[in-house]
JSON list of C-alpha atoms in Angstrom, two decimals:
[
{"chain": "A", "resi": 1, "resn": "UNK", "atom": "CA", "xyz": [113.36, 58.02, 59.61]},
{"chain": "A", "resi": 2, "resn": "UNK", "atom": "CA", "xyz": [116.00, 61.07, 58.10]},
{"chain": "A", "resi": 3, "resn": "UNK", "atom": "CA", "xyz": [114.76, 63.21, 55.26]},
{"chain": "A", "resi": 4, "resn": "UNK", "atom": "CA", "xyz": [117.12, 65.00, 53.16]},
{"chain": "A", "resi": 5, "resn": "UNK", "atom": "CA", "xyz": [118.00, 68.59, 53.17]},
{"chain": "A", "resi": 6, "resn": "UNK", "atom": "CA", "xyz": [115.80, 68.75, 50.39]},
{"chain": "A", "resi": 7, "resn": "UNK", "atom": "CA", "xyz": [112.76, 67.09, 51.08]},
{"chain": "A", "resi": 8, "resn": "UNK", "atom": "CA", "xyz": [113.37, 68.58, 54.48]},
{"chain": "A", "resi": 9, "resn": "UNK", "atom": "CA", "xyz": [112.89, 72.36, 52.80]},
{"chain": "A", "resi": 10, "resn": "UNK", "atom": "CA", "xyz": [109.93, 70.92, 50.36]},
{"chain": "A", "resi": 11, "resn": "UNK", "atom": "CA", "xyz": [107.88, 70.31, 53.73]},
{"chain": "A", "resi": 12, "resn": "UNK", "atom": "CA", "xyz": [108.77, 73.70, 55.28]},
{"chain": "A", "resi": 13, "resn": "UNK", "atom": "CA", "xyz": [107.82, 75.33, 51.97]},
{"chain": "A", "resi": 14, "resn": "UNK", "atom": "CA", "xyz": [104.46, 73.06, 52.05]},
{"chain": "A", "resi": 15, "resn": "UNK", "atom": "CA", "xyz": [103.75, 74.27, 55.57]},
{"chain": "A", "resi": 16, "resn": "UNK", "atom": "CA", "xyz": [104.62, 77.91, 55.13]},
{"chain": "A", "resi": 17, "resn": "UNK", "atom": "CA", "xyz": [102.12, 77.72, 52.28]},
{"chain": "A", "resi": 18, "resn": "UNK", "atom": "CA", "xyz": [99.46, 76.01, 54.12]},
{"chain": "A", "resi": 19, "resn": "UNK", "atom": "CA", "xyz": [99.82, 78.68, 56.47]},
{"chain": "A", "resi": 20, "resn": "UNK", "atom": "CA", "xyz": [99.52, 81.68, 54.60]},
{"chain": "A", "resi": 21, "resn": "UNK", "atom": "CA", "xyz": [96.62, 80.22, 53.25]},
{"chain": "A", "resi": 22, "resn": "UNK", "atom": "CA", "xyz": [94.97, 80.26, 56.45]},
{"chain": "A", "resi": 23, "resn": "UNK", "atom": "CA", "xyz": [95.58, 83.89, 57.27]},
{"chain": "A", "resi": 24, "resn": "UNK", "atom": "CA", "xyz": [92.35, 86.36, 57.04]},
{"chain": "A", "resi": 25, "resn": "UNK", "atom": "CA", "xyz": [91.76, 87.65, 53.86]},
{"chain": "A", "resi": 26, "resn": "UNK", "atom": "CA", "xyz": [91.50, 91.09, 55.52]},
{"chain": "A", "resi": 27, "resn": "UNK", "atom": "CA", "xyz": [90.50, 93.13, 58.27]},
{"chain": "A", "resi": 28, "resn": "UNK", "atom": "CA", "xyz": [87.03, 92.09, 59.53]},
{"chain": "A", "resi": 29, "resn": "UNK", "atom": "CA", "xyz": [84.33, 95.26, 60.50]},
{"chain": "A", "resi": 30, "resn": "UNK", "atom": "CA", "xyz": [83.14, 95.66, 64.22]},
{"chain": "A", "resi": 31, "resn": "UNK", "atom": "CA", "xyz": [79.73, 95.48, 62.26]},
{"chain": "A", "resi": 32, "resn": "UNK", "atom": "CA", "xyz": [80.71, 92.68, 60.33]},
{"chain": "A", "resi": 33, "resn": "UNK", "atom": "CA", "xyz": [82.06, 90.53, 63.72]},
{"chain": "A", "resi": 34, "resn": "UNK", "atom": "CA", "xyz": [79.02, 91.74, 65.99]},
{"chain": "A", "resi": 35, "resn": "UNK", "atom": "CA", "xyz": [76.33, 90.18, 63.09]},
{"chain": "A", "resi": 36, "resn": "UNK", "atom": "CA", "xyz": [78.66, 86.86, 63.38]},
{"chain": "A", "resi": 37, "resn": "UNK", "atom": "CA", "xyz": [78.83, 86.27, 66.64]},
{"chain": "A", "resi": 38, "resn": "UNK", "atom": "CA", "xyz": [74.62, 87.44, 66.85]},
{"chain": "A", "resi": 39, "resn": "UNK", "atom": "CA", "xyz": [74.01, 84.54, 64.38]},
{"chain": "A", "resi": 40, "resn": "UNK", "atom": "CA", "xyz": [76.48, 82.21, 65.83]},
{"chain": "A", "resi": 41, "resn": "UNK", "atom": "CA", "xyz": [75.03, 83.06, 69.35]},
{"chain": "A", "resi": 42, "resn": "UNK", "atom": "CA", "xyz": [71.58, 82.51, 68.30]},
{"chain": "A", "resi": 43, "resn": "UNK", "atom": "CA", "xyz": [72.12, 79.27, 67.04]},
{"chain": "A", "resi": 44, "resn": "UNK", "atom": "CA", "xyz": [73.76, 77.61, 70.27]},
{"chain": "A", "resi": 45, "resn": "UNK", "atom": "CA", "xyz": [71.13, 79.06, 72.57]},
{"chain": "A", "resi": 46, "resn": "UNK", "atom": "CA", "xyz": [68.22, 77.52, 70.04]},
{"chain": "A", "resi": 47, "resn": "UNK", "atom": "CA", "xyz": [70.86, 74.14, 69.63]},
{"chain": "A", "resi": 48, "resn": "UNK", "atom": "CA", "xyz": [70.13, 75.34, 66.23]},
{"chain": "A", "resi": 49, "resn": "UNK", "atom": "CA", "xyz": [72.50, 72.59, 63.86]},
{"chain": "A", "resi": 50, "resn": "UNK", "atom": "CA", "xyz": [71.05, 73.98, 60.72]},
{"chain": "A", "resi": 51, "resn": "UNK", "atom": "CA", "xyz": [71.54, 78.08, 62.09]},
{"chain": "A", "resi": 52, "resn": "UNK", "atom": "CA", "xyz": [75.38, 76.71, 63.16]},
{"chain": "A", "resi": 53, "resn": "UNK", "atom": "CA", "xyz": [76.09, 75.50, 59.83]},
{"chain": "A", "resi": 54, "resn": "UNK", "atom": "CA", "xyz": [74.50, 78.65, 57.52]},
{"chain": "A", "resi": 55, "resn": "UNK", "atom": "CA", "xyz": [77.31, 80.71, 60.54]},
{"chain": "A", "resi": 56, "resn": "UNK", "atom": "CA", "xyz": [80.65, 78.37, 60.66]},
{"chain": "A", "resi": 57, "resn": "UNK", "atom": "CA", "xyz": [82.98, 78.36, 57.55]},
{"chain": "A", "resi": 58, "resn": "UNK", "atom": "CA", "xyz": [83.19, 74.68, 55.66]},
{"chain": "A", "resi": 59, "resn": "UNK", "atom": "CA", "xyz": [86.52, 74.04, 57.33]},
{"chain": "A", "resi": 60, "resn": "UNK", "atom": "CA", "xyz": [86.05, 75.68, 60.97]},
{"chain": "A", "resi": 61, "resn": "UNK", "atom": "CA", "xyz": [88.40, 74.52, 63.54]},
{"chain": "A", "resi": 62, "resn": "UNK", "atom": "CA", "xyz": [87.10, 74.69, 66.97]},
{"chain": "A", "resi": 63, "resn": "UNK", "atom": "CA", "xyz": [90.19, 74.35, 69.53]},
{"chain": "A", "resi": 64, "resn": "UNK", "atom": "CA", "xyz": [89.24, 73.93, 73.56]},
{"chain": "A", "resi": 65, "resn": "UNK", "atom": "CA", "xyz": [91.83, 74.51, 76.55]},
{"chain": "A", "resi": 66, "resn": "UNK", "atom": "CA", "xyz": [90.85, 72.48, 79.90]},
{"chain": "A", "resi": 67, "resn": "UNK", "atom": "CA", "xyz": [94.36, 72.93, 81.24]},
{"chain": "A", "resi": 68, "resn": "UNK", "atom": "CA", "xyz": [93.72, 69.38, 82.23]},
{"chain": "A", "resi": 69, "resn": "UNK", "atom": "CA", "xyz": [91.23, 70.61, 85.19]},
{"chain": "A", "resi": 70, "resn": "UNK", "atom": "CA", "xyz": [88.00, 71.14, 83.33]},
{"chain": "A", "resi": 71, "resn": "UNK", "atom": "CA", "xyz": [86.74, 68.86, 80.29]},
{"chain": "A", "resi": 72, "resn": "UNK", "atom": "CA", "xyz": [87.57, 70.15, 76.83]},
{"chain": "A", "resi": 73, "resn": "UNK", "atom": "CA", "xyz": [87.96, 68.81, 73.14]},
{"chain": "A", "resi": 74, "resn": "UNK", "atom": "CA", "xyz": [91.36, 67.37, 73.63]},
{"chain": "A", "resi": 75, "resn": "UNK", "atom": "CA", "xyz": [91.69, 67.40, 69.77]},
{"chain": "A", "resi": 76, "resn": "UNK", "atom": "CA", "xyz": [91.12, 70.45, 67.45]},
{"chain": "A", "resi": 77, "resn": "UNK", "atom": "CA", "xyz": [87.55, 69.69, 66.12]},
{"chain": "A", "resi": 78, "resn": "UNK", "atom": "CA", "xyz": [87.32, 70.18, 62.27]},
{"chain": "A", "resi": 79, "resn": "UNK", "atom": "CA", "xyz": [84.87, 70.86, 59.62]},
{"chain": "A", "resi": 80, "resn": "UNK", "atom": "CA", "xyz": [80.84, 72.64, 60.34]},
{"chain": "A", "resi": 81, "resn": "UNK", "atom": "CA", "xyz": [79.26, 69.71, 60.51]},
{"chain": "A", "resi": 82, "resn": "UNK", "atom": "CA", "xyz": [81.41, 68.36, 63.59]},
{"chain": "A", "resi": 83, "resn": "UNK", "atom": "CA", "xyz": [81.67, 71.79, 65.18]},
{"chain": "A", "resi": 84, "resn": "UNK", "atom": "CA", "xyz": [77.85, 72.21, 64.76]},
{"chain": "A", "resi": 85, "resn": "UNK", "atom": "CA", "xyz": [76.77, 69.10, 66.16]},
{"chain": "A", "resi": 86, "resn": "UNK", "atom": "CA", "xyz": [78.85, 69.00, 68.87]},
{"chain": "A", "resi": 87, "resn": "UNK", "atom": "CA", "xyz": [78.30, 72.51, 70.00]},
{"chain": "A", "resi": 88, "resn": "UNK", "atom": "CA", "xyz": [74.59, 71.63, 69.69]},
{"chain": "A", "resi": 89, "resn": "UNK", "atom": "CA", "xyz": [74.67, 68.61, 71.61]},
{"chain": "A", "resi": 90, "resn": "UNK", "atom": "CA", "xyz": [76.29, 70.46, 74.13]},
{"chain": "A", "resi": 91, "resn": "UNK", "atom": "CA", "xyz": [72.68, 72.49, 74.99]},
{"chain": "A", "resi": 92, "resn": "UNK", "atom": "CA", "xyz": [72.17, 72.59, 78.57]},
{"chain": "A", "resi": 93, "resn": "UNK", "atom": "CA", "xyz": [69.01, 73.97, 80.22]},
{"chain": "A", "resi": 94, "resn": "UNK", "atom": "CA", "xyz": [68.21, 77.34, 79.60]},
{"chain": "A", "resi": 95, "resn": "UNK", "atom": "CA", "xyz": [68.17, 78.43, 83.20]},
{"chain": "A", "resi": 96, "resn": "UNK", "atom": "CA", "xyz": [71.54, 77.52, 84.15]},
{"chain": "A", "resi": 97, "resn": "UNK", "atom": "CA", "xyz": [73.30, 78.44, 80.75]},
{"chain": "A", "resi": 98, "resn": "UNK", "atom": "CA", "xyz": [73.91, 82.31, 79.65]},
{"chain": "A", "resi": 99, "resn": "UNK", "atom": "CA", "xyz": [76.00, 83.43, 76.72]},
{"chain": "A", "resi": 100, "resn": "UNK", "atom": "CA", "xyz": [77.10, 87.19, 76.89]},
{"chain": "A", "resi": 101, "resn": "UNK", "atom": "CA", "xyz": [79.38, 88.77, 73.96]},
{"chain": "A", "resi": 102, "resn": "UNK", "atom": "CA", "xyz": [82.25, 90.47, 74.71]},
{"chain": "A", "resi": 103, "resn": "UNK", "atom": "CA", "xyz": [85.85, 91.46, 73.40]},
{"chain": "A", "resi": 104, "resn": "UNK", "atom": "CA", "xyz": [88.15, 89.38, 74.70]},
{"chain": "A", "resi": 105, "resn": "UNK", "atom": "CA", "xyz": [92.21, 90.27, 74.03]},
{"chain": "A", "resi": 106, "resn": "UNK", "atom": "CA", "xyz": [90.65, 92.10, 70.65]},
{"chain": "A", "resi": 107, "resn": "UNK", "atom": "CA", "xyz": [88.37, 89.30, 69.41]},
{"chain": "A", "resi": 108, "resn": "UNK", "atom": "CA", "xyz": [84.87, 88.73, 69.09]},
{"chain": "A", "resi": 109, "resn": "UNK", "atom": "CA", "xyz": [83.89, 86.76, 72.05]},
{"chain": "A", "resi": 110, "resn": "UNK", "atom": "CA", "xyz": [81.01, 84.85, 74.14]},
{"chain": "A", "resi": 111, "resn": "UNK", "atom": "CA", "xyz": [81.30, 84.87, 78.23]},
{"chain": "A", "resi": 112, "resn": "UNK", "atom": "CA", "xyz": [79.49, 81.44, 79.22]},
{"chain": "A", "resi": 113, "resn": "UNK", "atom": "CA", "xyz": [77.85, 80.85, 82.36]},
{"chain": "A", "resi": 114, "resn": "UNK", "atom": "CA", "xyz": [77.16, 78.13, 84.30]},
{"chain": "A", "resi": 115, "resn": "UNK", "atom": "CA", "xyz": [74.09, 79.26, 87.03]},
{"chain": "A", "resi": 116, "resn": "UNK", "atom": "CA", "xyz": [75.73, 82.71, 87.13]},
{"chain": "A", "resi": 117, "resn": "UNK", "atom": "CA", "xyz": [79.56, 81.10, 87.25]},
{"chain": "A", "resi": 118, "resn": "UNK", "atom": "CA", "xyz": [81.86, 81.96, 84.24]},
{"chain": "A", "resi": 119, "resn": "UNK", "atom": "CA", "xyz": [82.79, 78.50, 82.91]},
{"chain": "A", "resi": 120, "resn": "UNK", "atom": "CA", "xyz": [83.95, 79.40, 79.34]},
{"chain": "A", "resi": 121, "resn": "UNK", "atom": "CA", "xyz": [85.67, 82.04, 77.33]},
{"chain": "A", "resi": 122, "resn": "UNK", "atom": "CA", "xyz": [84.76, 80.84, 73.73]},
{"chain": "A", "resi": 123, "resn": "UNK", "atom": "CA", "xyz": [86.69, 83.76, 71.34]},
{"chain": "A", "resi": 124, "resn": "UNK", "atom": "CA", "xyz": [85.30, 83.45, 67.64]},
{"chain": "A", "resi": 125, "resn": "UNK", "atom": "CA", "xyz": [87.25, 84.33, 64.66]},
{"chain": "A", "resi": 126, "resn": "UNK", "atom": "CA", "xyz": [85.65, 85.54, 61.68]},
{"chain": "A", "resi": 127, "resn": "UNK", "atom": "CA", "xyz": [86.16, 85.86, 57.92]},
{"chain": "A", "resi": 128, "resn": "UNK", "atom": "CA", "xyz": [83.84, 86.89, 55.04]},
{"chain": "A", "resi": 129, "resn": "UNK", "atom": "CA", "xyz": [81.23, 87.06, 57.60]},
{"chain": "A", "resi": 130, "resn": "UNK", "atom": "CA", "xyz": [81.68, 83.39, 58.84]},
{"chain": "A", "resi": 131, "resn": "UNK", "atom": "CA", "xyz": [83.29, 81.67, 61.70]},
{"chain": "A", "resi": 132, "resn": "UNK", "atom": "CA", "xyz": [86.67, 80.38, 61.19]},
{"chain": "A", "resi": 133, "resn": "UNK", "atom": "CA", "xyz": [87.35, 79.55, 64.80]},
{"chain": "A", "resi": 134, "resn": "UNK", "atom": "CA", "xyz": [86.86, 79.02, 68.05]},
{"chain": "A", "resi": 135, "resn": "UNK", "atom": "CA", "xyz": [88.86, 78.90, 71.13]},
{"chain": "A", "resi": 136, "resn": "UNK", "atom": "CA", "xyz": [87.19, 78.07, 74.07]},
{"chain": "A", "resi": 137, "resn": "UNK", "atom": "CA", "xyz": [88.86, 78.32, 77.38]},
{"chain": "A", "resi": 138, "resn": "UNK", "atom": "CA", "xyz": [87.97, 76.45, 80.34]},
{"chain": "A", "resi": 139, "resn": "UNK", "atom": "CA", "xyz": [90.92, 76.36, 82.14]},
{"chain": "A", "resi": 140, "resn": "UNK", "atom": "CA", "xyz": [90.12, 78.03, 85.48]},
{"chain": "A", "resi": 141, "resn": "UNK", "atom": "CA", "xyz": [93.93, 79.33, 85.93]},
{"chain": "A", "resi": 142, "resn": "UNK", "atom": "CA", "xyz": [93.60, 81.18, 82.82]},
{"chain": "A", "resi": 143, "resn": "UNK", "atom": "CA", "xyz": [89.78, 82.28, 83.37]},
{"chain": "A", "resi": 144, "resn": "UNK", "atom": "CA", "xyz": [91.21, 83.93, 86.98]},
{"chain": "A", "resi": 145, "resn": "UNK", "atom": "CA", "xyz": [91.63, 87.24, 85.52]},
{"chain": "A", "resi": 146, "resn": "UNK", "atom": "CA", "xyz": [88.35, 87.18, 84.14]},
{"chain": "A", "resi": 147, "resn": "UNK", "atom": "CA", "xyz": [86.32, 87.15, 87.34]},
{"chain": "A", "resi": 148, "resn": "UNK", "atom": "CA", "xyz": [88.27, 89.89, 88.90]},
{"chain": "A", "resi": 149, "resn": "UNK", "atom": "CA", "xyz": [86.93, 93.81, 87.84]},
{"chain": "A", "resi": 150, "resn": "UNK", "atom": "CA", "xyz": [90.49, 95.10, 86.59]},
{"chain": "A", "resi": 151, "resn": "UNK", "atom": "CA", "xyz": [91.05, 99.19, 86.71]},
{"chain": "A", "resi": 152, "resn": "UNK", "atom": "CA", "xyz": [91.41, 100.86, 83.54]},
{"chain": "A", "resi": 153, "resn": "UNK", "atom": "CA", "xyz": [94.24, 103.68, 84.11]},
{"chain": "A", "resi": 154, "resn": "UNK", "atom": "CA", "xyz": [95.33, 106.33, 81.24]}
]
């Protein structure tokens, strides 16, 4: 189907929009991220549903990355309620599952382990003191750097 030059400009304006709209409202504290990710942290250790939904924004989008070699939402998974029950449903036991936060690439982020394995970068983006999103990364290609101690030089 062609659109016009016109409607073609009305749907670039429409997504610009939508975009902008999306962007943080403003810097978020250290203090401010850290109590976040706490709450956020809390709640999937506990497969807390109720804890996940007073953390995660209304319209939190959690997006996974497999890289086709490890199982991941395929789809970006919308909404608190979705995002809270899956992440909750996703409780394994206690023994074999750690969380630790970190800073990953400048975000707020959990480390998850597998019986002492690192299975998951999940980076959490926050706003007004709520979650906004959620990458998790499961792809073991791009987790490689992560299991290797890197130098820090000045």
């Amino acid at each position: 189907m062609q659109k016009s030059p016109a409607a073609v400009r009305q749907i670039a304006h429409r997504a610009r929009a939508h975009v902008a709209a999306r962007r943080p409202r403003g810097p978020v504290s250290a203090a401010e991220a850290r109590r976040a990710l706490e709450a956020f942290q809390r709640a999937v250790d506990l497969g807390d549903v109720q804890g996940l939904l007073d953390i995660l924004a209304p319209d939190v989008v959690l997006l996974g990355d497999g890289g086709g070699i490890k199982q991941a939402v395929l789809r970006p998974v919308v909404g608190a309620d979705k995002v809270a029950r899956l992440l909750a449903s996703r409780k394994v036991e206690v023994v074999a599952l750690s969380l630790h936060p970190a800073e990953v690439n400048g975000w707020p982020a959990l480390i998850v382990r597998f019986d002492g394995e690192l299975d998951t970068v999940l980076t959490v983006r926050v706003d007004d003191g709520l979650v906004t999103g959620l990458y998790a990364v499961r792809n073991p290609e791009k987790l490689s750097h992560m299991r290797q101690a890197t130098a820090l030089r000045r």
